[in-house]
PDB file of C-alpha atoms in Angstrom:
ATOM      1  CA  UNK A   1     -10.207  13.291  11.025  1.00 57.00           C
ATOM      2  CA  UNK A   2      -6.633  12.842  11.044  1.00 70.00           C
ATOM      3  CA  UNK A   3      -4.565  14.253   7.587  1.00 73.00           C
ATOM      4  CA  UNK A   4      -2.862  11.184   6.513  1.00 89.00           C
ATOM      5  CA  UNK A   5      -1.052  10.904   2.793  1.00 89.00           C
ATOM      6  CA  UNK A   6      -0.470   7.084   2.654  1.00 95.00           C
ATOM      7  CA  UNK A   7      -2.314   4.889   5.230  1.00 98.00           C
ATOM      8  CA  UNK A   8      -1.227   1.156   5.991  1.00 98.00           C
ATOM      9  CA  UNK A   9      -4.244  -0.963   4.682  1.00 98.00           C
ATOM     10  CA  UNK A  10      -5.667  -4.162   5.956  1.00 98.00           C
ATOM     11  CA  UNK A  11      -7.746  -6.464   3.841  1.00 97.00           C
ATOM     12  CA  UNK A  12      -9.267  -9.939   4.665  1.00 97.00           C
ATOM     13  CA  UNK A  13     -10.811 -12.751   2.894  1.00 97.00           C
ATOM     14  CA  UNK A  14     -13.384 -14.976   4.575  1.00 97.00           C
ATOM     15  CA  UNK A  15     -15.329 -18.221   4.387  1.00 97.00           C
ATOM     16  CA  UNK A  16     -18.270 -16.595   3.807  1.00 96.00           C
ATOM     17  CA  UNK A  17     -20.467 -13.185   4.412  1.00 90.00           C
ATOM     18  CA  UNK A  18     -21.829 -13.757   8.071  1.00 90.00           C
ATOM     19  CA  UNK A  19     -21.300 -14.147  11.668  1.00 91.00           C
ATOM     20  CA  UNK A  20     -19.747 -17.909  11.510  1.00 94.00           C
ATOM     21  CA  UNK A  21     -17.502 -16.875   8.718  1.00 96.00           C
ATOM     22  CA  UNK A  22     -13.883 -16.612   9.489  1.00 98.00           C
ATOM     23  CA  UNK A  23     -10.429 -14.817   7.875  1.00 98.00           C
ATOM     24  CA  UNK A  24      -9.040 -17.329   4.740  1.00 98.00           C
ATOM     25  CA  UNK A  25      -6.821 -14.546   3.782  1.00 98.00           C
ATOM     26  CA  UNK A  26      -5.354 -11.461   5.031  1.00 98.00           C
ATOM     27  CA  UNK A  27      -3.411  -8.617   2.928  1.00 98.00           C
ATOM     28  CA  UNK A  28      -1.424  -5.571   4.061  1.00 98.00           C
ATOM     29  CA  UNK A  29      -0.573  -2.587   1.595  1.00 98.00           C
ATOM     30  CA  UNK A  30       2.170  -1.004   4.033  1.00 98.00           C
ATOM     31  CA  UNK A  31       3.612   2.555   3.501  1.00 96.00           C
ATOM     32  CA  UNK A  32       6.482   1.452   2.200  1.00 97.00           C
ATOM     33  CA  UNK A  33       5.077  -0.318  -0.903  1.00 95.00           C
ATOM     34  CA  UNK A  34       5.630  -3.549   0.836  1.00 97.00           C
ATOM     35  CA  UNK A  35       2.927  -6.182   0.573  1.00 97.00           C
ATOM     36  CA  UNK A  36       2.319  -8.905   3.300  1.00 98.00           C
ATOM     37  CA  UNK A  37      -0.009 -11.567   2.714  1.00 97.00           C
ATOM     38  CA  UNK A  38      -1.096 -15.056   4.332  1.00 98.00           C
ATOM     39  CA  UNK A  39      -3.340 -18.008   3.687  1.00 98.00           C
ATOM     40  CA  UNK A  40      -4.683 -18.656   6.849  1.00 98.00           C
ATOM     41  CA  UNK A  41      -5.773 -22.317   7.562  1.00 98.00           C
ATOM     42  CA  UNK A  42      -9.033 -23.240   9.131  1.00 98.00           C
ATOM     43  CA  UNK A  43      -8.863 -23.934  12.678  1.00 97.00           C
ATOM     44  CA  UNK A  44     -10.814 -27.233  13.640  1.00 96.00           C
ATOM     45  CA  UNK A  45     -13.990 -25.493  15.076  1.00 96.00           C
ATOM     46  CA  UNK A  46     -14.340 -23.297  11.525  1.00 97.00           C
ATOM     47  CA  UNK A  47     -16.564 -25.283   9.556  1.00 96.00           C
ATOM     48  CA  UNK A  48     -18.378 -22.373   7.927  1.00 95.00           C
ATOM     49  CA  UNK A  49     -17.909 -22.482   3.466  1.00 97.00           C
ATOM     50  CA  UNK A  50     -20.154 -20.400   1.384  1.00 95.00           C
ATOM     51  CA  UNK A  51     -19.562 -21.087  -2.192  1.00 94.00           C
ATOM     52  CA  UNK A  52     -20.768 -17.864  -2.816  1.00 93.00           C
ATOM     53  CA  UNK A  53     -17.961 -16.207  -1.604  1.00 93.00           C
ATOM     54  CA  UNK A  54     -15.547 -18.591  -2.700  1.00 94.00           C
ATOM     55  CA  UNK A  55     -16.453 -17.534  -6.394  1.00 91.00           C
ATOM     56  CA  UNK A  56     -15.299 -13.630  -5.217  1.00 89.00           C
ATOM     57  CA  UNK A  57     -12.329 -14.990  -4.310  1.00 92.00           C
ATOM     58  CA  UNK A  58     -11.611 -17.938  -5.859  1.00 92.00           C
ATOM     59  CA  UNK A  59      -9.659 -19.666  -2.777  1.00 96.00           C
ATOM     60  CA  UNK A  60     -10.169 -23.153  -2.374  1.00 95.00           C
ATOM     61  CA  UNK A  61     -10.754 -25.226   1.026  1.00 95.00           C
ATOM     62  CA  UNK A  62      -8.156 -27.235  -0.567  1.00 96.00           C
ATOM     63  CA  UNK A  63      -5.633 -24.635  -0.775  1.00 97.00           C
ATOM     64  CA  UNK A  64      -6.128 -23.218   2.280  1.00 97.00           C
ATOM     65  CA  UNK A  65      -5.125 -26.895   3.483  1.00 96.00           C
ATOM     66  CA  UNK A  66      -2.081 -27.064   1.395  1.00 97.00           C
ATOM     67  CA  UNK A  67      -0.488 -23.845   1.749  1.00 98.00           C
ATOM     68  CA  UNK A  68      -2.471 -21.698   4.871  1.00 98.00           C
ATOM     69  CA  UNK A  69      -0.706 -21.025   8.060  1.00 98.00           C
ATOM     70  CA  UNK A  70      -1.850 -21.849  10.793  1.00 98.00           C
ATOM     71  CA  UNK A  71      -4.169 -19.048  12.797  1.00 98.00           C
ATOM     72  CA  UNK A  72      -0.934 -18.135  15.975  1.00 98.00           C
ATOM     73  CA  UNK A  73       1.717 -17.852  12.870  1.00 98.00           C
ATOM     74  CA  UNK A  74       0.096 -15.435  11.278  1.00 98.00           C
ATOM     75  CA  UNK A  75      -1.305 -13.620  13.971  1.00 98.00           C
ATOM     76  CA  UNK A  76       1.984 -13.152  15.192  1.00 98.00           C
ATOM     77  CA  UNK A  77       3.353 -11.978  11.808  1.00 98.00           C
ATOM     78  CA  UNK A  78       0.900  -9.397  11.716  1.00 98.00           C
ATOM     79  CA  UNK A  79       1.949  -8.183  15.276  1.00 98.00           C
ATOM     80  CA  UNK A  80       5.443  -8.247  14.259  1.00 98.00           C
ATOM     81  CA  UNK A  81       4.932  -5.970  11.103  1.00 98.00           C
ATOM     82  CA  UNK A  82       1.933  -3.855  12.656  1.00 98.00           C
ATOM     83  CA  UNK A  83       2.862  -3.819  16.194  1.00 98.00           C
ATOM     84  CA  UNK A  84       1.806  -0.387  17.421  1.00 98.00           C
ATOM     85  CA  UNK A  85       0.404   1.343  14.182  1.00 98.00           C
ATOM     86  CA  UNK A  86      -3.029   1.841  12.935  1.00 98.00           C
ATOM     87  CA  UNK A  87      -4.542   0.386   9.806  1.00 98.00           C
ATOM     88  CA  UNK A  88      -7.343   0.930   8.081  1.00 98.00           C
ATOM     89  CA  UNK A  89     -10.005  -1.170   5.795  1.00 98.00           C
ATOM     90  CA  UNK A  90     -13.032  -0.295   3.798  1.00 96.00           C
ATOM     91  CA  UNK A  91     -15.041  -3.022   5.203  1.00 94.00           C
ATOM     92  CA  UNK A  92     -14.264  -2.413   8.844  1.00 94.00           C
ATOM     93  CA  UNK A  93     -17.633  -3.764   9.574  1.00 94.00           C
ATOM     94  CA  UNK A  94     -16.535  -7.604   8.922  1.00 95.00           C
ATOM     95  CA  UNK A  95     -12.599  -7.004   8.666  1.00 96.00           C
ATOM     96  CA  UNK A  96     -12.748  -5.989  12.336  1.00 96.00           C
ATOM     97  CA  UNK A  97     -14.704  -9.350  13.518  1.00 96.00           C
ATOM     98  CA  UNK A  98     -12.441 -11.230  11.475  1.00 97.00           C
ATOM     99  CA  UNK A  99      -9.432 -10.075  12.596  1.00 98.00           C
ATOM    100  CA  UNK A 100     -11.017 -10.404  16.180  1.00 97.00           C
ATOM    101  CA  UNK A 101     -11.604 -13.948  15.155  1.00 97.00           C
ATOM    102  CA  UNK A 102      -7.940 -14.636  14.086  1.00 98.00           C
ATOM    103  CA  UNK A 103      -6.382 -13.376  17.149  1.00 98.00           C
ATOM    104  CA  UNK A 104      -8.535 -14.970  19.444  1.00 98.00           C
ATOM    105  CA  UNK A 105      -8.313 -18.431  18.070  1.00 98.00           C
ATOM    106  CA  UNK A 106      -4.530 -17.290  18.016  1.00 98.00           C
ATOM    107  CA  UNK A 107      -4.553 -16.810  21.422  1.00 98.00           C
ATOM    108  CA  UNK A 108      -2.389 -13.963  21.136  1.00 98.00           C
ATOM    109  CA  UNK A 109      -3.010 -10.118  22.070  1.00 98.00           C
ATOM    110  CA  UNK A 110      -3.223  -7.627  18.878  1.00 98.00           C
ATOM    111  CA  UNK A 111      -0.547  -5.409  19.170  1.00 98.00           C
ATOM    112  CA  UNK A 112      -1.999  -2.515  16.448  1.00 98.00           C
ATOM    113  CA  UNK A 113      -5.363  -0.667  16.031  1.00 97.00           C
ATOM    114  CA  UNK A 114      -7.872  -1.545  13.218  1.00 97.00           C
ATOM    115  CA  UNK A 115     -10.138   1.532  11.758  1.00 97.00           C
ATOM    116  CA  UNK A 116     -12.240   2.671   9.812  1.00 97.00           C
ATOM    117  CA  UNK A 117     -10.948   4.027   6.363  1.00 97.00           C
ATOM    118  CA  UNK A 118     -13.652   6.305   6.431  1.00 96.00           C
ATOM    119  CA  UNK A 119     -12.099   7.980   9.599  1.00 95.00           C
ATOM    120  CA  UNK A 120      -9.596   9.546   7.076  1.00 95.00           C
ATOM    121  CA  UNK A 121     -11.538  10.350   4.354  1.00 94.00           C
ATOM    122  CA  UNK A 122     -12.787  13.745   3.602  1.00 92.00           C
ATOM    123  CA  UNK A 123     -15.952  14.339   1.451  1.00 92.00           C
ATOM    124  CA  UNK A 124     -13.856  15.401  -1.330  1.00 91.00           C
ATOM    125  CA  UNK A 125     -12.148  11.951  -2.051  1.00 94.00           C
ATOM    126  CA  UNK A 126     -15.534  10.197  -0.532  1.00 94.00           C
ATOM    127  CA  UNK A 127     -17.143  12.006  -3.641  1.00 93.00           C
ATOM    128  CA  UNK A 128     -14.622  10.264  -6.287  1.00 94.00           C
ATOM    129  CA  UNK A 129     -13.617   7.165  -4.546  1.00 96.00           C
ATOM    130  CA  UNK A 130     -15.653   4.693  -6.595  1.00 96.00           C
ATOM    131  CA  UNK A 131     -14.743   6.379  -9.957  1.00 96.00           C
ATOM    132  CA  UNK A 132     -10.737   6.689  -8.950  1.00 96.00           C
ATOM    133  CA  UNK A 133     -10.797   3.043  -7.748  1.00 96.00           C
ATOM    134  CA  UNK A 134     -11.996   1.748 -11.260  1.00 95.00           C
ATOM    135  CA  UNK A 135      -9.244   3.994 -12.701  1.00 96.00           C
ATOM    136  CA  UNK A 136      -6.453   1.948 -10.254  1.00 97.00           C
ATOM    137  CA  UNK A 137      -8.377  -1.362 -11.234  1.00 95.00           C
ATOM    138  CA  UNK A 138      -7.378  -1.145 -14.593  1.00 95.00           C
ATOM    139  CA  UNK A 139      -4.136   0.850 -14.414  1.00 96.00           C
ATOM    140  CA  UNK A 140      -3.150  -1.969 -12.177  1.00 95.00           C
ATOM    141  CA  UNK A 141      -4.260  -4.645 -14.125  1.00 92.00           C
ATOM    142  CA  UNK A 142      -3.728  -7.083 -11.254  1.00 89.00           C
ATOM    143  CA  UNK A 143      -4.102 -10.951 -12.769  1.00 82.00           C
ATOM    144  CA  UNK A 144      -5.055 -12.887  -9.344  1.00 79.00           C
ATOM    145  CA  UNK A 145      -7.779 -11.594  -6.875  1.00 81.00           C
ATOM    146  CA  UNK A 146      -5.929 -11.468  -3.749  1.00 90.00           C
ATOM    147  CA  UNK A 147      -6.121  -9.851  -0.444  1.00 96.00           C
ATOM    148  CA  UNK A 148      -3.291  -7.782  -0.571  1.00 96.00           C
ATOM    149  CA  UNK A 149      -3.879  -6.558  -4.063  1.00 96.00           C
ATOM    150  CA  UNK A 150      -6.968  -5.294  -2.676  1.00 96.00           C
ATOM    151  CA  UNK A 151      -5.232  -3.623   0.027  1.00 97.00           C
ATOM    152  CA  UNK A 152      -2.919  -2.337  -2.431  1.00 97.00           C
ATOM    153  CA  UNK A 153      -5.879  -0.841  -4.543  1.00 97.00           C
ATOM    154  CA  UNK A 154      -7.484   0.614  -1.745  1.00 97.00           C
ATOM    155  CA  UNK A 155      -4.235   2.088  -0.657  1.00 98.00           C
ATOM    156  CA  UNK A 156      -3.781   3.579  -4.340  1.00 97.00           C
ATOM    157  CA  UNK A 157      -7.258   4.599  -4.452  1.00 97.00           C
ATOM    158  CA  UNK A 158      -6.822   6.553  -1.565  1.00 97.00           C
ATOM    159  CA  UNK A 159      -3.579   8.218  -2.048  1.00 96.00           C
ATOM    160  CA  UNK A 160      -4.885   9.848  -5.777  1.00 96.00           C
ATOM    161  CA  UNK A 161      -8.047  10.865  -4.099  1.00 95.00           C
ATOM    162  CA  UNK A 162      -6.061  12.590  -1.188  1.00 95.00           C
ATOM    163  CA  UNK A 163      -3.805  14.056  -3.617  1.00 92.00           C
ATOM    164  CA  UNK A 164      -6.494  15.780  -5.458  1.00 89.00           C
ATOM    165  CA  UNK A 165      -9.357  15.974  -3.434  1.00 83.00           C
ATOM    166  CA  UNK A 166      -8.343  16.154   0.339  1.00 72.00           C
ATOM    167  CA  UNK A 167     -10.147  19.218   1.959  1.00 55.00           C
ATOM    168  CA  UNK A 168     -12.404  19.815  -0.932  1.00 56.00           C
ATOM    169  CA  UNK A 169     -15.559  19.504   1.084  1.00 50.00           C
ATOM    170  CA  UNK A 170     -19.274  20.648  -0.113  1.00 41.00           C
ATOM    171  CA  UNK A 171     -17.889  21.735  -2.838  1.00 45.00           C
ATOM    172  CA  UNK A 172     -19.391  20.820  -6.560  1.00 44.00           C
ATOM    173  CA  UNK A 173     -17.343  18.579  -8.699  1.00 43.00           C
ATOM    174  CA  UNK A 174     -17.529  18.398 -12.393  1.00 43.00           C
ATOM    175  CA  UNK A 175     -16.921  14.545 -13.905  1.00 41.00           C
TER     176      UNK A 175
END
């Protein structure tokens, strides 16, 4: 496990919840505070909508087609700002297929490594994650569901577990 205090995090939107789904929306919390985030528009061969999803994250097919960017622009954005680092998500499961998806329809190489957040967590913050990320929900008080807001709560999440739970493993915690 590596000892990390403030990890870059990745999160992605997507047309739906299985394999023909594809990234809408990717988000970056970055260690500097910065925020990056894209609409990404539907290449021709993605034809996959689940309204289900679109009522978690309330992005239209419509606004994808007025304001997304186009699969190789924001593939090579990403590669520009991430180019060499790691980052992590809490759905690595389906972030990493997406972001497979992205690149490849891109055609352009990632240039950064995509992980697990779980790789960095200890059982300590594992134990309090879910009841620290309500507490950064509302201290945040975000208005818009986005992707990098997400990131951003993850990577808040994180940082005040690892602050007061990293390397407190097996070990009884009172609520």
């Amino acid at each position: 496990m590596r000892d990390i205090s403030k990890p870059i995090i990745l999160d992605i939107e997507a047309s739906g919840f299985g394999s023909t789904s594809y990234p809408i929306e990717v988000g970056v919390a970055m260690e500097d505070d910065s925020k990056y985030c894209a609409l990404i528009l539907p290449a021709p061969s993605w034809t996959h909508w689940d309204e289900d999803a679109e009522s978690i994250h309330h992005i239209k097919r419509s606004t994808l087609a007025t304001y997304g960017k186009s699969p190789r622009e924001v593939a090579i954005q990403l590669n520009a700002l991430l180019i060499g680092k790691t980052v992590y998500s809490d759905g690595w499961v389906v972030d990493r297929p997406w972001i497979t998806t992205l690149f490849y329809e891109a055609g352009v190489n990632l240039a950064f490594e995509v992980s697990a957040l779980e790789m960095i967590l200890s059982e300590g913050q594992m134990a309090f994650w879910h009841k620290t990320k309500l507490e950064v929900i509302a201290d945040l008080n975000l208005i818009r569901h986005r992707a990098s807001n997400d990131a951003w709560i993850i990577q808040e999440t994180y940082q005040r577990t690892y602050k007061k739970y990293r390397g407190q493993a097996d070990v009884a915690f009172e609520t």
